[in-house]
Amino acid sequence: MKKAFFGFFAALMALAFTACTDIIKDQDMATVTGEVYYLQRIALPDNAKLTVTLADVSLADAPMDVISSQSYMTEGRQVPLPFSLTYSPSEIKPGHTYNVSARIEVDGQLMFISDTATHVINDPAKTQNVEIQVVSAIR
């Protein structure tokens, strides 16, 4: 009887520690939020796909290091389109520059893209309610 109780108690404690670890991990996450918009007076088709990326762009001669990315089908929704990028603050390096960028594709073809640097994280005031303007990629 004691062995069965000990086994049950050990399993219960392991489950409790696992649950606590997940809660701590969620609390350690940070978020960049905002909206993507464009000025053209045209509607997006139902099958448009928005992709927003948070990246370390500190090194000019190296590929950007993607920290977080979110993609979703707009399903008829129109601009402004909201986004929320979750990242771990432990991935942020002091002195580095972080940027959010956006693109809208239709059937795999690029329709809109951000062409201006939108820096975030280093200035907490510019990390929430970020506005990213995208411009037409069709020439």
JSON list of N, CA and C in Angstrom, two decimals, residues 54-97:
[
{"chain": "A", "resi": 54, "resn": "LEU", "atom": "N", "xyz": [9.43, 39.60, -36.85]},
{"chain": "A", "resi": 54, "resn": "LEU", "atom": "CA", "xyz": [10.31, 40.32, -35.93]},
{"chain": "A", "resi": 54, "resn": "LEU", "atom": "C", "xyz": [11.70, 39.74, -36.11]},
{"chain": "A", "resi": 55, "resn": "ALA", "atom": "N", "xyz": [12.68, 40.61, -36.39]},
{"chain": "A", "resi": 55, "resn": "ALA", "atom": "CA", "xyz": [14.03, 40.12, -36.67]},
{"chain": "A", "resi": 55, "resn": "ALA", "atom": "C", "xyz": [15.10, 41.03, -36.10]},
{"chain": "A", "resi": 56, "resn": "ASP", "atom": "N", "xyz": [16.24, 40.42, -35.80]},
{"chain": "A", "resi": 56, "resn": "ASP", "atom": "CA", "xyz": [17.45, 41.16, -35.42]},
{"chain": "A", "resi": 56, "resn": "ASP", "atom": "C", "xyz": [18.12, 41.58, -36.72]},
{"chain": "A", "resi": 57, "resn": "VAL", "atom": "N", "xyz": [18.20, 42.89, -36.94]},
{"chain": "A", "resi": 57, "resn": "VAL", "atom": "CA", "xyz": [18.78, 43.41, -38.18]},
{"chain": "A", "resi": 57, "resn": "VAL", "atom": "C", "xyz": [20.07, 44.19, -37.90]},
{"chain": "A", "resi": 58, "resn": "SER", "atom": "N", "xyz": [20.77, 43.80, -36.86]},
{"chain": "A", "resi": 58, "resn": "SER", "atom": "CA", "xyz": [21.97, 44.52, -36.43]},
{"chain": "A", "resi": 58, "resn": "SER", "atom": "C", "xyz": [23.12, 44.44, -37.42]},
{"chain": "A", "resi": 59, "resn": "LEU", "atom": "N", "xyz": [23.27, 43.31, -38.07]},
{"chain": "A", "resi": 59, "resn": "LEU", "atom": "CA", "xyz": [24.41, 43.12, -38.96]},
{"chain": "A", "resi": 59, "resn": "LEU", "atom": "C", "xyz": [24.01, 43.41, -40.40]},
{"chain": "A", "resi": 60, "resn": "ALA", "atom": "N", "xyz": [24.63, 44.42, -40.99]},
{"chain": "A", "resi": 60, "resn": "ALA", "atom": "CA", "xyz": [24.26, 44.86, -42.33]},
{"chain": "A", "resi": 60, "resn": "ALA", "atom": "C", "xyz": [24.65, 43.86, -43.41]},
{"chain": "A", "resi": 61, "resn": "ASP", "atom": "N", "xyz": [25.70, 43.10, -43.19]},
{"chain": "A", "resi": 61, "resn": "ASP", "atom": "CA", "xyz": [26.18, 42.19, -44.23]},
{"chain": "A", "resi": 61, "resn": "ASP", "atom": "C", "xyz": [25.82, 40.72, -43.95]},
{"chain": "A", "resi": 62, "resn": "ALA", "atom": "N", "xyz": [24.80, 40.51, -43.13]},
{"chain": "A", "resi": 62, "resn": "ALA", "atom": "CA", "xyz": [24.38, 39.15, -42.80]},
{"chain": "A", "resi": 62, "resn": "ALA", "atom": "C", "xyz": [22.86, 39.03, -42.92]},
{"chain": "A", "resi": 63, "resn": "PRO", "atom": "N", "xyz": [22.37, 37.83, -43.14]},
{"chain": "A", "resi": 63, "resn": "PRO", "atom": "CA", "xyz": [20.92, 37.65, -43.19]},
{"chain": "A", "resi": 63, "resn": "PRO", "atom": "C", "xyz": [20.31, 38.01, -41.83]},
{"chain": "A", "resi": 64, "resn": "MET", "atom": "N", "xyz": [19.08, 38.52, -41.86]},
{"chain": "A", "resi": 64, "resn": "MET", "atom": "CA", "xyz": [18.43, 38.87, -40.60]},
{"chain": "A", "resi": 64, "resn": "MET", "atom": "C", "xyz": [18.16, 37.60, -39.81]},
{"chain": "A", "resi": 65, "resn": "ASP", "atom": "N", "xyz": [18.22, 37.73, -38.50]},
{"chain": "A", "resi": 65, "resn": "ASP", "atom": "CA", "xyz": [17.96, 36.62, -37.58]},
{"chain": "A", "resi": 65, "resn": "ASP", "atom": "C", "xyz": [16.51, 36.74, -37.13]},
{"chain": "A", "resi": 66, "resn": "VAL", "atom": "N", "xyz": [15.63, 35.87, -37.64]},
{"chain": "A", "resi": 66, "resn": "VAL", "atom": "CA", "xyz": [14.20, 35.95, -37.32]},
{"chain": "A", "resi": 66, "resn": "VAL", "atom": "C", "xyz": [13.97, 35.48, -35.89]},
{"chain": "A", "resi": 67, "resn": "ILE", "atom": "N", "xyz": [13.32, 36.33, -35.10]},
{"chain": "A", "resi": 67, "resn": "ILE", "atom": "CA", "xyz": [13.01, 36.04, -33.71]},
{"chain": "A", "resi": 67, "resn": "ILE", "atom": "C", "xyz": [11.61, 35.45, -33.60]},
{"chain": "A", "resi": 68, "resn": "SER", "atom": "N", "xyz": [10.66, 36.02, -34.36]},
{"chain": "A", "resi": 68, "resn": "SER", "atom": "CA", "xyz": [9.27, 35.57, -34.33]},
{"chain": "A", "resi": 68, "resn": "SER", "atom": "C", "xyz": [8.60, 35.94, -35.64]},
{"chain": "A", "resi": 69, "resn": "SER", "atom": "N", "xyz": [7.61, 35.15, -36.02]},
{"chain": "A", "resi": 69, "resn": "SER", "atom": "CA", "xyz": [6.88, 35.43, -37.25]},
{"chain": "A", "resi": 69, "resn": "SER", "atom": "C", "xyz": [5.44, 34.96, -37.09]},
{"chain": "A", "resi": 70, "resn": "GLN", "atom": "N", "xyz": [4.52, 35.68, -37.71]},
{"chain": "A", "resi": 70, "resn": "GLN", "atom": "CA", "xyz": [3.10, 35.31, -37.69]},
{"chain": "A", "resi": 70, "resn": "GLN", "atom": "C", "xyz": [2.56, 35.44, -39.10]},
{"chain": "A", "resi": 71, "resn": "SER", "atom": "N", "xyz": [1.84, 34.42, -39.56]},
{"chain": "A", "resi": 71, "resn": "SER", "atom": "CA", "xyz": [1.18, 34.46, -40.87]},
{"chain": "A", "resi": 71, "resn": "SER", "atom": "C", "xyz": [-0.26, 34.02, -40.69]},
{"chain": "A", "resi": 72, "resn": "TYR", "atom": "N", "xyz": [-1.15, 34.68, -41.41]},
{"chain": "A", "resi": 72, "resn": "TYR", "atom": "CA", "xyz": [-2.54, 34.22, -41.43]},
{"chain": "A", "resi": 72, "resn": "TYR", "atom": "C", "xyz": [-3.24, 34.70, -42.69]},
{"chain": "A", "resi": 73, "resn": "MET", "atom": "N", "xyz": [-4.26, 33.95, -43.08]},
{"chain": "A", "resi": 73, "resn": "MET", "atom": "CA", "xyz": [-5.09, 34.31, -44.22]},
{"chain": "A", "resi": 73, "resn": "MET", "atom": "C", "xyz": [-6.05, 35.40, -43.74]},
{"chain": "A", "resi": 74, "resn": "THR", "atom": "N", "xyz": [-6.23, 36.44, -44.55]},
{"chain": "A", "resi": 74, "resn": "THR", "atom": "CA", "xyz": [-7.07, 37.56, -44.13]},
{"chain": "A", "resi": 74, "resn": "THR", "atom": "C", "xyz": [-8.56, 37.21, -44.21]},
{"chain": "A", "resi": 75, "resn": "GLU", "atom": "N", "xyz": [-8.94, 36.25, -45.05]},
{"chain": "A", "resi": 75, "resn": "GLU", "atom": "CA", "xyz": [-10.32, 35.76, -45.13]},
{"chain": "A", "resi": 75, "resn": "GLU", "atom": "C", "xyz": [-11.33, 36.89, -45.27]},
{"chain": "A", "resi": 76, "resn": "GLY", "atom": "N", "xyz": [-11.03, 37.85, -46.13]},
{"chain": "A", "resi": 76, "resn": "GLY", "atom": "CA", "xyz": [-11.95, 38.94, -46.40]},
{"chain": "A", "resi": 76, "resn": "GLY", "atom": "C", "xyz": [-11.78, 40.16, -45.50]},
{"chain": "A", "resi": 77, "resn": "ARG", "atom": "N", "xyz": [-11.00, 40.03, -44.44]},
{"chain": "A", "resi": 77, "resn": "ARG", "atom": "CA", "xyz": [-10.76, 41.19, -43.58]},
{"chain": "A", "resi": 77, "resn": "ARG", "atom": "C", "xyz": [-9.93, 42.21, -44.33]},
{"chain": "A", "resi": 78, "resn": "GLN", "atom": "N", "xyz": [-10.12, 43.45, -44.01]},
{"chain": "A", "resi": 78, "resn": "GLN", "atom": "CA", "xyz": [-9.43, 44.54, -44.70]},
{"chain": "A", "resi": 78, "resn": "GLN", "atom": "C", "xyz": [-8.53, 45.28, -43.71]},
{"chain": "A", "resi": 79, "resn": "VAL", "atom": "N", "xyz": [-7.66, 46.12, -44.26]},
{"chain": "A", "resi": 79, "resn": "VAL", "atom": "CA", "xyz": [-6.74, 46.88, -43.41]},
{"chain": "A", "resi": 79, "resn": "VAL", "atom": "C", "xyz": [-7.52, 47.88, -42.57]},
{"chain": "A", "resi": 80, "resn": "PRO", "atom": "N", "xyz": [-7.02, 48.17, -41.38]},
{"chain": "A", "resi": 80, "resn": "PRO", "atom": "CA", "xyz": [-5.79, 47.67, -40.77]},
{"chain": "A", "resi": 80, "resn": "PRO", "atom": "C", "xyz": [-5.94, 46.23, -40.26]},
{"chain": "A", "resi": 81, "resn": "LEU", "atom": "N", "xyz": [-4.89, 45.44, -40.46]},
{"chain": "A", "resi": 81, "resn": "LEU", "atom": "CA", "xyz": [-4.86, 44.04, -40.05]},
{"chain": "A", "resi": 81, "resn": "LEU", "atom": "C", "xyz": [-4.00, 43.90, -38.80]},
{"chain": "A", "resi": 82, "resn": "PRO", "atom": "N", "xyz": [-4.56, 43.36, -37.72]},
{"chain": "A", "resi": 82, "resn": "PRO", "atom": "CA", "xyz": [-3.81, 43.26, -36.46]},
{"chain": "A", "resi": 82, "resn": "PRO", "atom": "C", "xyz": [-2.76, 42.14, -36.50]},
{"chain": "A", "resi": 83, "resn": "PHE", "atom": "N", "xyz": [-1.73, 42.31, -35.68]},
{"chain": "A", "resi": 83, "resn": "PHE", "atom": "CA", "xyz": [-0.73, 41.24, -35.49]},
{"chain": "A", "resi": 83, "resn": "PHE", "atom": "C", "xyz": [-0.26, 41.24, -34.05]},
{"chain": "A", "resi": 84, "resn": "SER", "atom": "N", "xyz": [0.26, 40.10, -33.64]},
{"chain": "A", "resi": 84, "resn": "SER", "atom": "CA", "xyz": [0.82, 39.93, -32.31]},
{"chain": "A", "resi": 84, "resn": "SER", "atom": "C", "xyz": [1.96, 38.93, -32.41]},
{"chain": "A", "resi": 85, "resn": "LEU", "atom": "N", "xyz": [3.17, 39.39, -32.14]},
{"chain": "A", "resi": 85, "resn": "LEU", "atom": "CA", "xyz": [4.36, 38.55, -32.23]},
{"chain": "A", "resi": 85, "resn": "LEU", "atom": "C", "xyz": [4.90, 38.28, -30.83]},
{"chain": "A", "resi": 86, "resn": "THR", "atom": "N", "xyz": [4.91, 37.02, -30.44]},
{"chain": "A", "resi": 86, "resn": "THR", "atom": "CA", "xyz": [5.41, 36.63, -29.13]},
{"chain": "A", "resi": 86, "resn": "THR", "atom": "C", "xyz": [6.87, 36.19, -29.27]},
{"chain": "A", "resi": 87, "resn": "TYR", "atom": "N", "xyz": [7.68, 36.62, -28.32]},
{"chain": "A", "resi": 87, "resn": "TYR", "atom": "CA", "xyz": [9.10, 36.27, -28.35]},
{"chain": "A", "resi": 87, "resn": "TYR", "atom": "C", "xyz": [9.62, 36.12, -26.92]},
{"chain": "A", "resi": 88, "resn": "SER", "atom": "N", "xyz": [10.75, 35.47, -26.81]},
{"chain": "A", "resi": 88, "resn": "SER", "atom": "CA", "xyz": [11.40, 35.30, -25.51]},
{"chain": "A", "resi": 88, "resn": "SER", "atom": "C", "xyz": [12.41, 36.43, -25.30]},
{"chain": "A", "resi": 89, "resn": "PRO", "atom": "N", "xyz": [12.28, 37.19, -24.23]},
{"chain": "A", "resi": 89, "resn": "PRO", "atom": "CA", "xyz": [13.24, 38.26, -23.96]},
{"chain": "A", "resi": 89, "resn": "PRO", "atom": "C", "xyz": [14.69, 37.75, -23.87]},
{"chain": "A", "resi": 90, "resn": "SER", "atom": "N", "xyz": [14.87, 36.47, -23.58]},
{"chain": "A", "resi": 90, "resn": "SER", "atom": "CA", "xyz": [16.24, 35.93, -23.51]},
{"chain": "A", "resi": 90, "resn": "SER", "atom": "C", "xyz": [16.92, 35.92, -24.88]},
{"chain": "A", "resi": 91, "resn": "GLU", "atom": "N", "xyz": [16.12, 36.03, -25.97]},
{"chain": "A", "resi": 91, "resn": "GLU", "atom": "CA", "xyz": [16.70, 36.07, -27.32]},
{"chain": "A", "resi": 91, "resn": "GLU", "atom": "C", "xyz": [17.17, 37.47, -27.70]},
{"chain": "A", "resi": 92, "resn": "ILE", "atom": "N", "xyz": [16.83, 38.47, -26.89]},
{"chain": "A", "resi": 92, "resn": "ILE", "atom": "CA", "xyz": [17.17, 39.85, -27.20]},
{"chain": "A", "resi": 92, "resn": "ILE", "atom": "C", "xyz": [18.57, 40.16, -26.66]},
{"chain": "A", "resi": 93, "resn": "LYS", "atom": "N", "xyz": [19.41, 40.68, -27.54]},
{"chain": "A", "resi": 93, "resn": "LYS", "atom": "CA", "xyz": [20.79, 40.99, -27.17]},
{"chain": "A", "resi": 93, "resn": "LYS", "atom": "C", "xyz": [20.95, 42.50, -26.99]},
{"chain": "A", "resi": 94, "resn": "PRO", "atom": "N", "xyz": [21.54, 42.93, -25.88]},
{"chain": "A", "resi": 94, "resn": "PRO", "atom": "CA", "xyz": [21.75, 44.36, -25.66]},
{"chain": "A", "resi": 94, "resn": "PRO", "atom": "C", "xyz": [22.55, 44.98, -26.80]},
{"chain": "A", "resi": 95, "resn": "GLY", "atom": "N", "xyz": [22.13, 46.17, -27.21]},
{"chain": "A", "resi": 95, "resn": "GLY", "atom": "CA", "xyz": [22.85, 46.88, -28.25]},
{"chain": "A", "resi": 95, "resn": "GLY", "atom": "C", "xyz": [22.47, 46.48, -29.67]},
{"chain": "A", "resi": 96, "resn": "HIS", "atom": "N", "xyz": [21.64, 45.45, -29.83]},
{"chain": "A", "resi": 96, "resn": "HIS", "atom": "CA", "xyz": [21.22, 45.04, -31.17]},
{"chain": "A", "resi": 96, "resn": "HIS", "atom": "C", "xyz": [19.99, 45.82, -31.61]},
{"chain": "A", "resi": 97, "resn": "THR", "atom": "N", "xyz": [19.71, 45.82, -32.89]},
{"chain": "A", "resi": 97, "resn": "THR", "atom": "CA", "xyz": [18.57, 46.53, -33.46]},
{"chain": "A", "resi": 97, "resn": "THR", "atom": "C", "xyz": [17.54, 45.51, -33.93]}
]
